[in-house]
Coordinates of N, CA, C and O in Angstrom, one line a residue:
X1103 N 140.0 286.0 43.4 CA 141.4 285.8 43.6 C 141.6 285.7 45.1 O 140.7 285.9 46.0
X1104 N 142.9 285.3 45.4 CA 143.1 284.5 47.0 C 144.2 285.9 47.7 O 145.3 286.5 47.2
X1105 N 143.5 286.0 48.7 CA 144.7 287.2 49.2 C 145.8 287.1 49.6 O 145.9 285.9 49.9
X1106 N 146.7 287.6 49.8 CA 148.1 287.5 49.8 C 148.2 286.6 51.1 O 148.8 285.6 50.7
X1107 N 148.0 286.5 52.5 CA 148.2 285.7 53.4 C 147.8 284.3 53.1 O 148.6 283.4 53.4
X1108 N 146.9 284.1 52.5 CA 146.1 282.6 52.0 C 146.8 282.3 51.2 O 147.2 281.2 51.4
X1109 N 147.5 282.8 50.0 CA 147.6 282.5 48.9 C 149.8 282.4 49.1 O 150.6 282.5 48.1
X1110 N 150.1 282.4 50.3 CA 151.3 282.1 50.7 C 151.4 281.3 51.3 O 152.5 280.7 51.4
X1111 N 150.0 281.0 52.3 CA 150.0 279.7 52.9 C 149.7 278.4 51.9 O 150.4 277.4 52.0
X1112 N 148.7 278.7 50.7 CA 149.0 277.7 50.1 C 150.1 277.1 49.0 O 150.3 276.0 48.5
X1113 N 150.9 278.7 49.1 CA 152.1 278.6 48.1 C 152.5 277.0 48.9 O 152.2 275.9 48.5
X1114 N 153.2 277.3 50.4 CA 154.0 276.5 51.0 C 152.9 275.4 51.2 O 153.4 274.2 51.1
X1115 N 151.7 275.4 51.4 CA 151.4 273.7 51.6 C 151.6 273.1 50.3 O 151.8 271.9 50.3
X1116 N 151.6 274.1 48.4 CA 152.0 272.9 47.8 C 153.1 272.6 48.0 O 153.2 271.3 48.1
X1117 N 154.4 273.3 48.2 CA 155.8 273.1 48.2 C 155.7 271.8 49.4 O 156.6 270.9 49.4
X1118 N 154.7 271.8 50.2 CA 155.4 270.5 50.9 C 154.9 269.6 50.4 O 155.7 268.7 50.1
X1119 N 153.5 269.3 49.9 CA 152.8 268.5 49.6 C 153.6 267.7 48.3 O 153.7 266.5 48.1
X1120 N 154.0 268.9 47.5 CA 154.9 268.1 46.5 C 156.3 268.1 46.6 O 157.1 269.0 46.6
X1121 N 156.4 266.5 46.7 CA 157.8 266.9 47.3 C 158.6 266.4 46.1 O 159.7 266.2 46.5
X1122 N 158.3 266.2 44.8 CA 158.9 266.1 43.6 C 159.5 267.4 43.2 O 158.9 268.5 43.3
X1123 N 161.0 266.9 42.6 CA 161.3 268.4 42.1 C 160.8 268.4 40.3 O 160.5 267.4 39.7
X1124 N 160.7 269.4 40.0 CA 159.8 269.9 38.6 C 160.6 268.6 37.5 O 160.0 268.0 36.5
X1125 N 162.1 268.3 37.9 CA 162.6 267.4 36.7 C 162.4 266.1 37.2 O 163.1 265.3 36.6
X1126 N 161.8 265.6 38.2 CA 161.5 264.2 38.8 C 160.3 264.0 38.2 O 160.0 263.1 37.5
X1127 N 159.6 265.3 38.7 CA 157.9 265.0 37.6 C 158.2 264.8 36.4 O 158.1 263.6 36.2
X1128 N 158.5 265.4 35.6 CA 158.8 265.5 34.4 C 158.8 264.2 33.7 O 158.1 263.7 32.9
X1129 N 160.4 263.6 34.7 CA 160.9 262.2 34.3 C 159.4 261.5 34.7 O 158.7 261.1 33.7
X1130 N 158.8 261.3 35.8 CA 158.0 260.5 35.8 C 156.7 260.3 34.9 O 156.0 259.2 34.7
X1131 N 156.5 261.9 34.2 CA 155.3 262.0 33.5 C 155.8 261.0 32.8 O 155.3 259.9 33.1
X1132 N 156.8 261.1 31.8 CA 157.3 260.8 31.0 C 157.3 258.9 30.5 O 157.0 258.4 29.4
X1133 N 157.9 258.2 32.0 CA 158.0 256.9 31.9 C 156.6 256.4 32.0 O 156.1 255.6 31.3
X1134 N 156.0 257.1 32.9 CA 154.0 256.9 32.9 C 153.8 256.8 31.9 O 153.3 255.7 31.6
X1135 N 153.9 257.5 31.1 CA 152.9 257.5 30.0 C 153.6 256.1 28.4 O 153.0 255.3 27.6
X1136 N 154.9 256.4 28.5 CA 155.1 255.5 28.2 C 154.8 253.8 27.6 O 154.5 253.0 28.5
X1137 N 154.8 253.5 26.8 CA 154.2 251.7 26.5 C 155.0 251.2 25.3 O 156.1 251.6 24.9
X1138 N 154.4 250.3 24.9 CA 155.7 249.5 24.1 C 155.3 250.3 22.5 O 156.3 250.6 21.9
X1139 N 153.9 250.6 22.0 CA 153.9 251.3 20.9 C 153.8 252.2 20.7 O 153.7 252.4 19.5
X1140 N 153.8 253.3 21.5 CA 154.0 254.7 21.5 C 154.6 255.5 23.1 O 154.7 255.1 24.2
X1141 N 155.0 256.7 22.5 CA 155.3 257.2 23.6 C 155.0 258.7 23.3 O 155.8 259.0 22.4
X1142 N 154.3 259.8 23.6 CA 153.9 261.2 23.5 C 155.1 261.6 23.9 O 156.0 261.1 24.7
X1143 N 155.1 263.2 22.9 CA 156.5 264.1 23.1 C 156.4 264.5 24.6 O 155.4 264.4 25.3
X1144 N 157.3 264.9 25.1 CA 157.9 264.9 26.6 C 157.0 266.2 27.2 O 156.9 266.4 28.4
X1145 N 156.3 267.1 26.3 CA 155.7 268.3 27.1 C 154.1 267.4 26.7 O 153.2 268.3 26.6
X1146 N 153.7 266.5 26.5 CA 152.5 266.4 26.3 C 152.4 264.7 27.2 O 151.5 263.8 27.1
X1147 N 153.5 264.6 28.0 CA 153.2 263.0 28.8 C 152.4 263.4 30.1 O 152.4 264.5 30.6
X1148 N 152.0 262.5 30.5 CA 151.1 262.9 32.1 C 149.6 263.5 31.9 O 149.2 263.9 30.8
X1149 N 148.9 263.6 32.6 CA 147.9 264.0 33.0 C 147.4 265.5 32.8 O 148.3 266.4 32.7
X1150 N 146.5 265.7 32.7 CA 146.5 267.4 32.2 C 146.8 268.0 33.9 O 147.1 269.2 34.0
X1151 N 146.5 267.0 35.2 CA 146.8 268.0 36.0 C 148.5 267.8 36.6 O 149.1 268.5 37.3
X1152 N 148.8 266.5 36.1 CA 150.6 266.6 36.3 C 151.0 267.1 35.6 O 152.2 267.3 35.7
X1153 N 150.3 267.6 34.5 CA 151.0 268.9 33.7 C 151.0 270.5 33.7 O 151.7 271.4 33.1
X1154 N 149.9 270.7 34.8 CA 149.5 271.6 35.2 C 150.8 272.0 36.8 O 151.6 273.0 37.1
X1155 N 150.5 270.9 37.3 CA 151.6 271.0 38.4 C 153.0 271.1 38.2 O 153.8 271.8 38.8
X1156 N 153.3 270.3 37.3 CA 154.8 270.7 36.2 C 154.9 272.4 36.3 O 155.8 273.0 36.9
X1157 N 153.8 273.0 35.7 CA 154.5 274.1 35.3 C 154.1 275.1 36.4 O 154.4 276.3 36.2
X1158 N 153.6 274.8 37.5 CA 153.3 275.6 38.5 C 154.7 275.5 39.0 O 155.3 276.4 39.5
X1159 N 155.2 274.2 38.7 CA 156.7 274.1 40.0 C 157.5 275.1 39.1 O 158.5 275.7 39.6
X1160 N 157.1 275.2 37.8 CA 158.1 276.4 37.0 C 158.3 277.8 37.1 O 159.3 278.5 36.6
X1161 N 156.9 278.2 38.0 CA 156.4 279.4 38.2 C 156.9 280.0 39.4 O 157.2 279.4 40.4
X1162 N 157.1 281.4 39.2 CA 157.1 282.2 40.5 C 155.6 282.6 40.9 O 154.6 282.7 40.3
X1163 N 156.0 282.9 42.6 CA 154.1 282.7 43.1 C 153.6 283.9 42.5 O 152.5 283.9 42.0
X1164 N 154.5 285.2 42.4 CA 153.7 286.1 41.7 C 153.2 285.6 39.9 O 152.5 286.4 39.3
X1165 N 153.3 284.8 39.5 CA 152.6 284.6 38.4 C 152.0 283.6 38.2 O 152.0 283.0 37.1
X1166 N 151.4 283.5 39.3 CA 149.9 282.2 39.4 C 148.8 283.0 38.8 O 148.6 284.2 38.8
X1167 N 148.0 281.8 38.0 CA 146.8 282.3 37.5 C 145.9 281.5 38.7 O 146.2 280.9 39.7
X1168 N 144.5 282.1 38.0 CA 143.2 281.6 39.2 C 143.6 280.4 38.6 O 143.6 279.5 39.5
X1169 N 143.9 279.8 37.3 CA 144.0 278.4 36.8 C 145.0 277.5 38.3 O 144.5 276.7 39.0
X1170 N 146.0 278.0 38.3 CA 147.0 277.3 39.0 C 146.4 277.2 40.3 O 146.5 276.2 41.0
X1171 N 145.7 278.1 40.8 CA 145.5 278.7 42.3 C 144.5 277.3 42.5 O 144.9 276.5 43.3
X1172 N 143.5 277.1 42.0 CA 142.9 275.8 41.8 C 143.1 274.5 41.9 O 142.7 273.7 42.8
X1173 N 143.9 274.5 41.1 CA 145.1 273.3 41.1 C 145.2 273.2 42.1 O 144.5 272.5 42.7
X1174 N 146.4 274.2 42.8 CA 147.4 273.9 43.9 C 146.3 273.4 44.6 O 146.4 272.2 44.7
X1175 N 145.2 274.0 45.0 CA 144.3 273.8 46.1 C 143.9 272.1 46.0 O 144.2 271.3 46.9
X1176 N 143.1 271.6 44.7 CA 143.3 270.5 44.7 C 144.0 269.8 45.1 O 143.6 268.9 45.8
X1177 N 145.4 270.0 44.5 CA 146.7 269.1 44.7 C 146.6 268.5 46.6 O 146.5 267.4 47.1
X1178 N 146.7 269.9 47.1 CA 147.1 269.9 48.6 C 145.7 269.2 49.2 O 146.2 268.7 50.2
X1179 N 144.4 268.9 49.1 CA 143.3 268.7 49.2 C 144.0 266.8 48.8 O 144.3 265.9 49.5
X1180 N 144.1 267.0 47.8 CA 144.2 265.2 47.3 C 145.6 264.6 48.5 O 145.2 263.9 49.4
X1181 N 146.3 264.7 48.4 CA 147.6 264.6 48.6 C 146.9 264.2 50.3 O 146.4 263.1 50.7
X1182 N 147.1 265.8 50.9 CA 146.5 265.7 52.7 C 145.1 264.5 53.0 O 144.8 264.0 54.0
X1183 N 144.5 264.4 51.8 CA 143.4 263.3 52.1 C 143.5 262.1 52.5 O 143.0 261.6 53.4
X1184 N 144.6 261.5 51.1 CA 145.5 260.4 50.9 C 146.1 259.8 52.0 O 145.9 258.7 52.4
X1185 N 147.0 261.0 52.6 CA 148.1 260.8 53.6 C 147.4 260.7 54.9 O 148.0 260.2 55.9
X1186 N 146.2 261.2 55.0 CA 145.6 261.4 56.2 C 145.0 260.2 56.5 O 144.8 259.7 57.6
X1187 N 144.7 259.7 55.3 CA 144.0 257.9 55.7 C 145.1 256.5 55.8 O 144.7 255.5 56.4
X1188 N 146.6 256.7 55.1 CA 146.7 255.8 54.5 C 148.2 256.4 55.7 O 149.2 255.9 55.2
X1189 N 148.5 257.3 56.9 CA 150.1 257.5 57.1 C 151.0 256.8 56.3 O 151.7 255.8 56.5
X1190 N 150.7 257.9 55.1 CA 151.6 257.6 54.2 C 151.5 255.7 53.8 O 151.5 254.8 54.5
X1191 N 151.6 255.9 52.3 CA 151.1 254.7 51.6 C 152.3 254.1 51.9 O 153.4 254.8 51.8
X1192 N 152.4 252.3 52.3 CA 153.3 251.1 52.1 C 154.1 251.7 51.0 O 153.8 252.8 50.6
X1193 N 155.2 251.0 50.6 CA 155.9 250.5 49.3 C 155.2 249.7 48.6 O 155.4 249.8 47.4
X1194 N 154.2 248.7 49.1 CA 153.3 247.9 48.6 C 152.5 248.1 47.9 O 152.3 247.3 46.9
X1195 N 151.5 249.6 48.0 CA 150.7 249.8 47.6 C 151.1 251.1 46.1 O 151.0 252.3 45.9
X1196 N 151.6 250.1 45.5 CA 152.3 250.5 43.9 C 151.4 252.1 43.5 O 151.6 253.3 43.5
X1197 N 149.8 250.8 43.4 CA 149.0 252.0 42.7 C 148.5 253.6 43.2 O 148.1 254.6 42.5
X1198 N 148.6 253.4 45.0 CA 148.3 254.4 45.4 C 149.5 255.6 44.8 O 149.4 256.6 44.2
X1199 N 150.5 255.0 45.2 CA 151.6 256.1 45.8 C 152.1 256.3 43.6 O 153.0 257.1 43.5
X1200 N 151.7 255.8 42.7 CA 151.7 256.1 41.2 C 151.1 257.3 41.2 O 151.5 258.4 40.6
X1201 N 149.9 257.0 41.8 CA 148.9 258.2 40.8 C 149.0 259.0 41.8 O 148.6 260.1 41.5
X1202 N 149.6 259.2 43.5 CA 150.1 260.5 43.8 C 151.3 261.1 43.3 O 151.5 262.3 43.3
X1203 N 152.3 260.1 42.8 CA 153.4 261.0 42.1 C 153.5 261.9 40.6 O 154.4 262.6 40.0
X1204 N 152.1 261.2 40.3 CA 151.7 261.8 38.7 C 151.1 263.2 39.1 O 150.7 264.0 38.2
X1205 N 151.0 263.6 40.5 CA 150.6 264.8 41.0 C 151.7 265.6 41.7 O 151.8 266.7 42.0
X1206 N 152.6 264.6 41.7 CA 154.3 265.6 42.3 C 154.4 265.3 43.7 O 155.3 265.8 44.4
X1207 N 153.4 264.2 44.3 CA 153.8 263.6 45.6 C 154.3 262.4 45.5 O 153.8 261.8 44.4
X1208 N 155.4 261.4 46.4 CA 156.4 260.6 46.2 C 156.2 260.4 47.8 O 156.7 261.1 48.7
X1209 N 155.2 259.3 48.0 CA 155.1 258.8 49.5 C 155.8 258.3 50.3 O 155.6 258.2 51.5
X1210 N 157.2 257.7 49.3 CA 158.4 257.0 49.8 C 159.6 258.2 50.0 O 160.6 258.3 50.7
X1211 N 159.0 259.1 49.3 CA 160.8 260.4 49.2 C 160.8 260.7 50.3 O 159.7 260.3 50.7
X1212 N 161.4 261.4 51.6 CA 161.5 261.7 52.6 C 161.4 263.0 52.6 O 161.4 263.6 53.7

């Protein structure tokens, strides 16, 4: 388990990293996953880890699992990588800045 100083520092790098609020993701799992012949019930659209980050944004930090604690680390790891190569992706670049918001980052949101 991550000790309390670390594990507050990473509370807030995911809070910045994701800068989707919990019902933006949601909406977005939702239209993603979406297609003309099917569409999955609304708690089963997105990715197992934009679903994972869904409910992390649900959570208070006292009730993170090691599951979440993971995650977030990921999240903030993919996200800072991303952004670190690309100062923040174009408008152009559709696909980059998709599959960061399927993770709760939004390269255009301010």
């Amino acid at each position: 388990m991550t000790d309390a100083l670390e594990l507050d520092a990473l509370w807030a790098d995911f809070h910045r990293v994701v800068n989707m609020t919990s019902q933006e993701l949601a909406a977005w799992l939702r239209v993603r996953d979406a297609d003309e012949n099917a569409e999955p019930l609304p708690e089963e659209a997105g990715t197992p880890t934009g679903q994972h980050v869904l409910a992390i944004l649900q959570k208070r930090r006292t009730d993170l699992t090691d599951d979440d604690i993971r995650v977030m680390y990921r999240v903030v790891d993919t996200v800072t990588a991303q952004t670190d190569l690309e100062d923040e992706p174009a408008a152009e670049d559709t696909r980059l800045r998709h599959r960061l918001m399927t993770i709760g980052h939004d390269p255009l949101k301010p």
